[in-house]
Amino acid sequence: MTNEAVLHSHIEHAKPTGWRRWVCSTNHKDIGTMYMIFALIMLFLGGASALVIRAELFMPGIQLTSPDLYNSLVTNHALIMVFGAVMPAAAGMANWMIPLMIGAQDMALPRMNNLSFWFLPAAAIMLVLAFIVPFIPGGGTMVNTGWTLYPPLSLQVGMSMDFLIFTVHLLGISSILASINIIVTILGNRAPGMTLMKMPIFVWSWLVTAFLLILIMPILAGAVTMLLFDRNFGTSFFNAAGGGDPVLFQHLFWFFGHPEVYVLLLPSMGIVGSIIATFSRKPLFGYRSTVFSMMSIGLIGMLVWAHHQYTIGMSLGAVTYFMIGTILISIPVGLMIFNFIATMWRGSMTFETPMLFAIGIILMFSFGGFTGVMVAVIPGDIQYHDSMFVVAHFHYALIPGALFGLLAGVFYWIPKWTGYMYDEKLGKLFFWTSIIGFNLTFFPQHFLGLAGMPRRIVDYNLIFTEFNVISSIGSFIYGLSHLIFLYIIIKTIRGGKKADGKVWEGAKGLEWELSSPPEFHSWSKTPEIK
Amino acid sequence: MSSFIKLFFKITTTLFLFVYCINVFAEYGLNFPEPVTENARDIYDIHMNTVRIISALLVVVFSIVIYSIIFHRKSVGYKADQEFHKGVFGRWAWVLVPVLVLGVDLGIAGKAERVLENLWLIPKDENMMDVKVIGHQWWWEYEYIDHGVTVESRYIPKEPSDDLYLRDVDNRLVLPINTKVRFLHTSADVIHSFWVPQLGMKKDAIAGYITETWADINKEGIYRGQCAEICGAWHARMPIVIEAVDQEKFSDWVAQQKNIMLAKAEEASSDKEWSMDELMEKGRSVYNKHCSACHQLEGEGLNPVFPALKGSKIVNGPLDEHIKIVLEGKVSTGMPAWNNLLNELELAAVITYERNAWGNDTGDIIQPSDVKTSD
Ligand SMILES: [Cu+2]
């Protein structure tokens, strides 16, 4: 059957209703919506665990949790945010927007699209099980390793670790399927005239991301499978007593883990690029160089993993290589950020919520990038490594770099998705409270790290009290601000000012030529691109 | 318009002040604690070098963005320059920017590279002293290889309001000043990381590996650090305390340690028949020191990670099994094998103690010779 024929058979089916519309969905918009709702739930779960962590660290002494529960929360917070919130949200936006942006009727592989989404709730159930089995008598110990799951510590953990390993497998399958789908859609389903170098920057960012995911997810899956075998079938891949090598796991993990950072970052940067251009009423500065910097970020990002492991005792040659490689990433990242700033320059800017977030991202992500250069430089990293400084650094990189980008995307596109404008006043209120809360939470953590506070400790000495108090207060402002966000979303879905097809004055691109919200099957007549 | 320019300058000066403040703070406690080795001093310089460069860049980025926000806005009637990206600047920025960034990178990396070599390559020195640092869940063992002395260093429980809460140990790592010390790190169980900020060193202790670092302390004093790699429940309770003393005091300390070790060995090897009271007394101190971190002071354990010994089937059951698990430990749980860590007297005492404390009531008395035979 040709594409055209598939399409027609689709359109003849009336729009399904009731639970079938969602559970059996093959529609990119519905699946995109489900991805994002899933991500939103996970964002609140991950955020709640972060608030328990910060509440525990409010004062010296162990008040709320126990050491293992604390470690388990640290582990779950990271896994939920990375795999549950950020990646699905980005995948949801890819689902919704890529077909609209490239003039495709739907994703290329709609049934696989359904499958890749439904792996996620399964994975989430596994993750919840991993968290709760230790509370059941005979359920073994909690996952107290941090999201890095380093053996031999992860070999000591009870059966909750096995649940977690299966979680990772399911998440891995889901991401790989979604990535294949995105790549095939982008490469195969563009409207005539939409050449690669005419694609919106968001589509490019996802193309690079999808390739990265396909390259790295199998490595993680392999590594945790080896862990599973070590734990249950007497192999010794990572057990020194059996001739194995605990450090091998770290290499495998970070071979996945470092590019993963760019998986989280790039889609958001694609969003930021589109937003800045729209609200500056001016095309993206250096479109080509932005595309190539995204590709180089992906490429160099695959080659520098061991900068997470400077203290494991590598040779001078090895650490020098990893240090220089890592510092060089600042070139494409710097170029990309420069292009965004140059897009603002001599624009005719207005400051709606998405633009506020985009500007906030440029400023704070630059800061996170700069501290990234600090931790890349080894003599310094000898001190920063595994201290609160690193915690501060990567939250400055990942919250502006990934999460704020996605939030900006929500404000930017929610009129398109729902057909209603969000409440601009509340949007701005949310922006300011979350920005202030965020900085209050993470800025003081730099000082804690420099003063010698290790990360992932449940309890600390008095000398670290002041900054921890500030950080905890900030975290509650930051965390609770998301209730405003939730309210805005619900309010927008339920109604409000009607949005035009072209929601924003300066917006350019195919997606704005459709009505808001678009028909259930958009682009049933393929657009022409001049 | 001129009021905008004023505002712009105000903002830039504020930012410069801010950077200046960072530098000032750096000197007063918001930064690394005082370095006491050449290496830590070098690291500090690299740190400050990078901080200054990035602060300057940050000011540039912020200034440009803020300038643009103020002037290039629609509400002041600014028309977007649609040709901006087509000018010379637009066509060559993709070369210009990477070259500039590369320049900054090389500046940072070049300086770091020289220090790095110094940190990484252990100097050749006849008088180098070797200390083996073994990480355990959750204490440190220091083996003075050249002196035949071993020290076990454990955290001392204190109130959270105490200045030294989580930062104090029973036995310090005593080191001579002005001597190059090579640290050899390894672990008996999971990965730990040896971090003492003032010495400018952090290195992972990994089972099956020996990693090395070195330090040459140039000032007497007490320097505190903590385990930096998550290592299970009591990761927060692995302080490191280094006491740097002059050569003479160090020699005295070594001699004193040797005497203590000798006395202990003598006591353990005597053929004496020990009484219940003596064993209980000794057993309590061994237990509280070595076992209570996991099994807790009252033997109640820590559910579900560490089993209770109070009322435990093994502890109140056949002696053989009890001795076996204490001597051999249990692989892949936290329970260490104690046969190489405690001598027979200590083993006998702690087993006796466990079998007769907290309401365990077997009445068994275990002599050092009982433990020996099952070894
Ligand atoms: Cu440790």
Short mmCIF file of C-alpha atoms in Angstrom, two decimals, chain B residues 57-367:
data_model
loop_
_atom_site.label_atom_id
_atom_site.label_comp_id
_atom_site.label_asym_id
_atom_site.label_seq_id
_atom_site.Cartn_x
_atom_site.Cartn_y
_atom_site.Cartn_z
CA LEU B 57 32.31 36.04 29.90
CA LEU B 58 29.14 35.94 31.93
CA VAL B 59 29.20 39.72 32.23
CA VAL B 60 29.61 40.02 28.48
CA VAL B 61 26.72 37.64 27.76
CA PHE B 62 24.44 39.26 30.31
CA SER B 63 25.27 42.75 29.11
CA ILE B 64 24.53 41.97 25.48
CA VAL B 65 21.29 40.21 26.30
CA ILE B 66 20.15 42.96 28.65
CA TYR B 67 21.09 45.68 26.19
CA SER B 68 19.11 43.91 23.54
CA ILE B 69 16.13 43.44 25.83
CA ILE B 70 16.11 47.14 26.63
CA PHE B 71 16.54 48.56 23.14
CA HIS B 72 15.35 45.98 20.68
CA ARG B 73 11.80 45.75 21.85
CA LYS B 74 8.66 46.27 19.92
CA SER B 75 7.15 48.47 22.63
CA VAL B 76 9.81 51.16 22.03
CA GLY B 77 9.07 50.97 18.33
CA TYR B 78 12.20 49.11 17.28
CA LYS B 79 11.82 47.57 13.81
CA ALA B 80 13.42 44.17 13.34
CA ASP B 81 16.49 44.24 11.11
CA GLN B 82 15.55 41.47 8.68
CA GLU B 83 18.91 41.70 6.90
CA PHE B 84 21.05 41.33 10.03
CA HIS B 85 21.95 37.70 9.45
CA LYS B 86 22.90 38.41 5.85
CA GLY B 87 25.63 40.95 6.62
CA VAL B 88 29.35 40.24 6.89
CA PHE B 89 28.91 39.44 10.55
CA GLY B 90 26.08 37.06 9.78
CA ARG B 91 28.10 35.28 7.14
CA TRP B 92 31.28 34.87 9.21
CA ALA B 93 30.03 34.45 12.76
CA TRP B 94 30.24 30.68 12.40
CA VAL B 95 34.01 31.03 12.03
CA LEU B 96 34.55 33.93 14.36
CA VAL B 97 32.71 32.55 17.38
CA PRO B 98 34.32 29.09 17.41
CA VAL B 99 37.77 30.65 17.02
CA LEU B 100 37.14 32.94 19.97
CA VAL B 101 35.75 30.13 22.10
CA LEU B 102 38.68 27.92 21.13
CA GLY B 103 41.04 30.66 22.23
CA VAL B 104 39.41 30.83 25.65
CA ASP B 105 39.39 27.03 25.89
CA LEU B 106 43.07 26.78 25.13
CA GLY B 107 43.80 29.43 27.71
CA ILE B 108 41.97 27.41 30.34
CA ALA B 109 43.22 23.98 29.29
CA GLY B 110 46.85 25.00 28.79
CA LYS B 111 47.19 26.24 32.34
CA ALA B 112 45.36 23.22 33.71
CA GLU B 113 47.49 20.74 31.78
CA ARG B 114 50.68 21.73 33.59
CA VAL B 115 49.11 21.35 37.03
CA LEU B 116 47.47 18.12 36.01
CA GLU B 117 50.78 16.44 35.28
CA ASN B 118 52.04 17.39 38.67
CA LEU B 119 48.96 15.98 40.38
CA TRP B 120 48.85 12.78 38.42
CA LEU B 121 52.46 11.65 38.28
CA ILE B 122 53.72 10.50 41.64
CA PRO B 123 57.15 12.10 42.17
CA LYS B 124 60.13 9.82 42.59
CA ASP B 125 61.50 10.37 46.06
CA GLU B 126 63.62 8.16 48.28
CA ASN B 127 61.86 9.29 51.42
CA MET B 128 58.38 8.82 50.05
CA MET B 129 56.10 7.31 52.60
CA ASP B 130 53.36 4.88 51.56
CA VAL B 131 49.96 4.72 53.20
CA LYS B 132 47.41 2.21 52.05
CA VAL B 133 43.87 3.53 52.45
CA ILE B 134 41.22 0.84 52.50
CA GLY B 135 37.58 1.86 52.36
CA HIS B 136 35.08 -0.25 54.28
CA GLN B 137 31.35 0.14 54.81
CA TRP B 138 31.59 2.58 56.77
CA TRP B 139 35.03 3.23 58.07
CA TRP B 140 38.56 3.73 56.85
CA GLU B 141 41.55 1.52 57.43
CA TYR B 142 45.02 3.09 57.15
CA GLU B 143 47.99 0.83 56.69
CA TYR B 144 51.39 2.50 57.16
CA ILE B 145 53.24 0.16 54.86
CA ASP B 146 56.72 1.39 55.77
CA HIS B 147 56.09 1.30 59.51
CA GLY B 148 54.06 -1.85 59.95
CA VAL B 149 51.27 0.03 61.67
CA THR B 150 47.57 -0.27 60.94
CA VAL B 151 44.91 2.14 62.16
CA GLU B 152 41.16 1.76 62.04
CA SER B 153 39.29 5.00 61.83
CA ARG B 154 35.61 5.21 62.66
CA TYR B 155 33.15 8.01 63.09
CA ILE B 156 32.25 9.02 66.64
CA PRO B 157 28.51 9.49 67.30
CA LYS B 158 27.74 13.02 68.45
CA GLU B 159 24.76 15.34 68.73
CA PRO B 160 23.84 17.26 65.54
CA SER B 161 24.52 20.47 67.43
CA ASP B 162 28.13 19.47 68.03
CA ASP B 163 30.75 21.27 65.97
CA LEU B 164 32.29 18.00 64.94
CA TYR B 165 29.07 16.11 64.20
CA LEU B 166 29.87 13.61 61.41
CA ARG B 167 33.35 15.07 61.11
CA ASP B 168 35.22 13.32 63.92
CA VAL B 169 36.83 9.90 64.22
CA ASP B 170 38.28 7.75 66.98
CA ASN B 171 41.69 7.26 65.38
CA ARG B 172 43.11 9.93 63.10
CA LEU B 173 45.31 9.44 60.10
CA VAL B 174 48.51 10.88 61.53
CA LEU B 175 51.00 12.11 58.93
CA PRO B 176 54.35 13.88 59.10
CA ILE B 177 54.60 17.32 57.47
CA ASN B 178 57.10 18.15 54.74
CA THR B 179 57.19 14.54 53.64
CA LYS B 180 55.89 13.22 50.37
CA VAL B 181 53.18 10.71 51.14
CA ARG B 182 51.81 8.35 48.54
CA PHE B 183 48.29 7.11 49.18
CA LEU B 184 47.28 3.76 47.74
CA HIS B 185 43.53 3.41 47.70
CA THR B 186 41.46 0.28 47.54
CA SER B 187 38.22 -1.01 48.96
CA ALA B 188 37.06 -4.07 50.84
CA ASP B 189 33.51 -3.78 49.54
CA VAL B 190 31.76 -1.07 47.51
CA ILE B 191 33.35 2.02 46.00
CA HIS B 192 34.31 4.82 48.37
CA SER B 193 36.15 8.02 47.65
CA PHE B 194 38.85 9.60 49.76
CA TRP B 195 38.41 13.36 49.81
CA VAL B 196 40.24 15.88 51.94
CA PRO B 197 39.68 19.34 50.39
CA GLN B 198 42.61 21.04 52.08
CA LEU B 199 45.02 18.46 50.68
CA GLY B 200 43.62 18.88 47.18
CA MET B 201 43.01 15.21 46.67
CA LYS B 202 40.11 12.97 45.89
CA LYS B 203 40.49 9.41 44.66
CA ASP B 204 38.09 6.50 44.45
CA ALA B 205 38.76 3.35 46.46
CA ILE B 206 37.62 0.45 44.30
CA ALA B 207 37.75 -3.27 45.09
CA GLY B 208 40.22 -4.97 42.75
CA TYR B 209 42.01 -1.72 41.98
CA ILE B 210 44.77 0.22 43.64
CA THR B 211 44.59 3.89 42.79
CA GLU B 212 47.22 6.37 43.85
CA THR B 213 47.55 10.00 44.83
CA TRP B 214 50.12 11.94 46.74
CA ALA B 215 50.42 14.87 49.08
CA ASP B 216 53.13 16.85 50.77
CA ILE B 217 51.56 18.70 53.68
CA ASN B 218 53.34 21.90 54.58
CA LYS B 219 51.54 22.95 57.74
CA GLU B 220 50.72 21.24 61.02
CA GLY B 221 47.06 20.96 61.75
CA ILE B 222 43.93 18.87 61.57
CA TYR B 223 42.28 18.50 58.19
CA ARG B 224 38.86 17.02 57.76
CA GLY B 225 37.11 15.42 54.85
CA GLN B 226 34.41 12.88 54.04
CA CYS B 227 33.79 9.89 51.82
CA ALA B 228 32.61 11.31 48.51
CA GLU B 229 31.21 8.31 46.64
CA ILE B 230 27.83 6.98 47.65
CA CYS B 231 28.50 3.72 49.47
CA GLY B 232 25.21 2.66 51.02
CA ALA B 233 23.24 3.55 54.10
CA TRP B 234 25.89 5.35 56.16
CA HIS B 235 27.69 7.16 53.37
CA ALA B 236 27.33 10.31 55.47
CA ARG B 237 29.20 8.70 58.35
CA MET B 238 32.63 8.16 56.85
CA PRO B 239 34.66 11.15 58.00
CA ILE B 240 38.36 11.41 57.32
CA VAL B 241 40.50 13.24 59.81
CA ILE B 242 44.15 13.88 59.08
CA GLU B 243 46.46 15.12 61.80
CA ALA B 244 49.63 16.59 60.35
CA VAL B 245 52.49 16.71 62.86
CA ASP B 246 56.22 17.30 62.71
CA GLN B 247 58.63 14.46 62.09
CA GLU B 248 59.49 13.95 65.75
CA LYS B 249 55.94 13.71 66.96
CA PHE B 250 55.22 11.36 64.13
CA SER B 251 57.99 8.98 65.19
CA ASP B 252 56.67 9.02 68.76
CA TRP B 253 53.21 8.27 67.50
CA VAL B 254 54.46 5.31 65.43
CA ALA B 255 56.26 3.88 68.42
CA GLN B 256 53.18 4.26 70.56
CA GLN B 257 51.01 2.52 67.97
CA LYS B 258 53.47 -0.35 67.78
CA ASN B 259 53.27 -0.82 71.53
CA ILE B 260 49.50 -0.89 71.43
CA MET B 261 49.54 -3.46 68.66
CA LEU B 262 52.08 -5.60 70.50
CA ALA B 263 50.08 -5.57 73.69
CA LYS B 264 46.98 -6.55 71.84
CA ALA B 265 48.67 -9.42 70.03
CA GLU B 266 50.17 -10.66 73.28
CA GLU B 267 46.86 -10.64 75.02
CA ALA B 268 45.24 -12.53 72.16
CA SER B 269 47.88 -15.23 71.98
CA SER B 270 47.97 -16.02 75.68
CA ASP B 271 46.52 -19.43 76.50
CA LYS B 272 44.46 -17.98 79.27
CA GLU B 273 40.96 -19.31 79.89
CA TRP B 274 38.68 -16.24 79.69
CA SER B 275 35.75 -15.77 82.02
CA MET B 276 32.25 -14.80 80.95
CA ASP B 277 32.59 -11.33 82.44
CA GLU B 278 35.89 -10.63 80.76
CA LEU B 279 34.55 -11.78 77.39
CA MET B 280 31.34 -9.80 77.77
CA GLU B 281 33.31 -6.70 78.67
CA LYS B 282 35.64 -7.07 75.69
CA GLY B 283 32.84 -8.21 73.43
CA ARG B 284 30.80 -5.12 74.13
CA SER B 285 33.60 -2.83 73.09
CA VAL B 286 34.37 -4.84 69.95
CA TYR B 287 30.69 -4.97 69.10
CA ASN B 288 30.05 -1.30 69.65
CA LYS B 289 33.04 -0.39 67.59
CA HIS B 290 32.77 -2.82 64.68
CA CYS B 291 29.24 -4.10 64.45
CA SER B 292 26.90 -1.45 65.83
CA ALA B 293 26.99 0.73 62.70
CA CYS B 294 24.92 -1.95 61.02
CA HIS B 295 23.32 -4.10 63.71
CA GLN B 296 22.81 -1.13 66.06
CA LEU B 297 23.89 -0.74 69.67
CA GLU B 298 21.01 -2.71 71.12
CA GLY B 299 21.21 -5.45 68.48
CA GLU B 300 17.88 -4.41 67.05
CA GLY B 301 19.21 -4.11 63.49
CA LEU B 302 17.92 -1.75 60.85
CA ASN B 303 15.04 -3.11 58.87
CA PRO B 304 15.22 -4.32 56.16
CA VAL B 305 18.92 -3.84 55.48
CA PHE B 306 20.59 -5.21 58.60
CA PRO B 307 19.06 -8.10 60.53
CA ALA B 308 18.45 -7.84 64.24
CA LEU B 309 20.81 -9.96 66.30
CA LYS B 310 18.60 -9.67 69.33
CA GLY B 311 16.48 -12.82 69.13
CA SER B 312 18.10 -13.84 65.84
CA LYS B 313 17.85 -17.53 64.94
CA ILE B 314 21.52 -17.73 64.06
CA VAL B 315 22.75 -15.99 67.17
CA ASN B 316 20.57 -18.10 69.44
CA GLY B 317 21.02 -21.28 67.43
CA PRO B 318 23.91 -23.68 66.86
CA LEU B 319 27.30 -22.12 67.56
CA ASP B 320 28.91 -23.35 64.32
CA GLU B 321 26.69 -21.32 62.09
CA HIS B 322 27.10 -18.21 64.17
CA ILE B 323 30.88 -18.49 64.07
CA LYS B 324 30.77 -19.20 60.35
CA ILE B 325 28.83 -16.10 59.36
CA VAL B 326 30.96 -13.84 61.54
CA LEU B 327 34.21 -15.27 60.19
CA GLU B 328 33.27 -15.57 56.55
CA GLY B 329 30.63 -12.87 56.20
CA LYS B 330 28.08 -13.11 53.47
CA VAL B 331 28.91 -12.24 49.89
CA SER B 332 26.92 -9.45 48.25
CA THR B 333 25.24 -8.32 51.43
CA GLY B 334 26.84 -5.77 53.67
CA MET B 335 28.11 -8.43 56.12
CA PRO B 336 31.92 -8.44 55.97
CA ALA B 337 34.18 -11.43 56.66
CA TRP B 338 35.76 -10.67 60.01
CA ASN B 339 38.46 -13.37 60.16
CA ASN B 340 41.12 -11.04 58.79
CA LEU B 341 39.89 -7.94 60.52
CA LEU B 342 39.69 -9.16 64.13
CA ASN B 343 41.95 -11.48 66.09
CA GLU B 344 40.72 -14.67 67.72
CA LEU B 345 40.24 -13.10 71.12
CA GLU B 346 38.13 -10.31 69.67
CA LEU B 347 36.11 -12.79 67.63
CA ALA B 348 35.50 -15.02 70.61
CA ALA B 349 34.53 -12.02 72.72
CA VAL B 350 32.11 -10.52 70.23
CA ILE B 351 30.41 -13.84 69.58
CA THR B 352 30.07 -14.45 73.31
CA TYR B 353 28.69 -10.98 73.70
CA GLU B 354 26.13 -11.42 70.94
CA ARG B 355 24.96 -14.71 72.41
CA ASN B 356 24.44 -13.24 75.87
CA ALA B 357 23.47 -9.61 75.41
CA TRP B 358 20.13 -7.82 74.92
CA GLY B 359 18.16 -10.74 76.26
CA ASN B 360 19.90 -13.34 74.13
CA ASP B 361 20.44 -15.97 76.74
CA THR B 362 22.41 -18.96 75.49
CA GLY B 363 24.92 -18.91 78.35
CA ASP B 364 27.64 -19.97 75.89
CA ILE B 365 31.22 -18.94 76.59
CA ILE B 366 33.43 -18.98 73.52
CA GLN B 367 37.16 -19.16 73.98
#
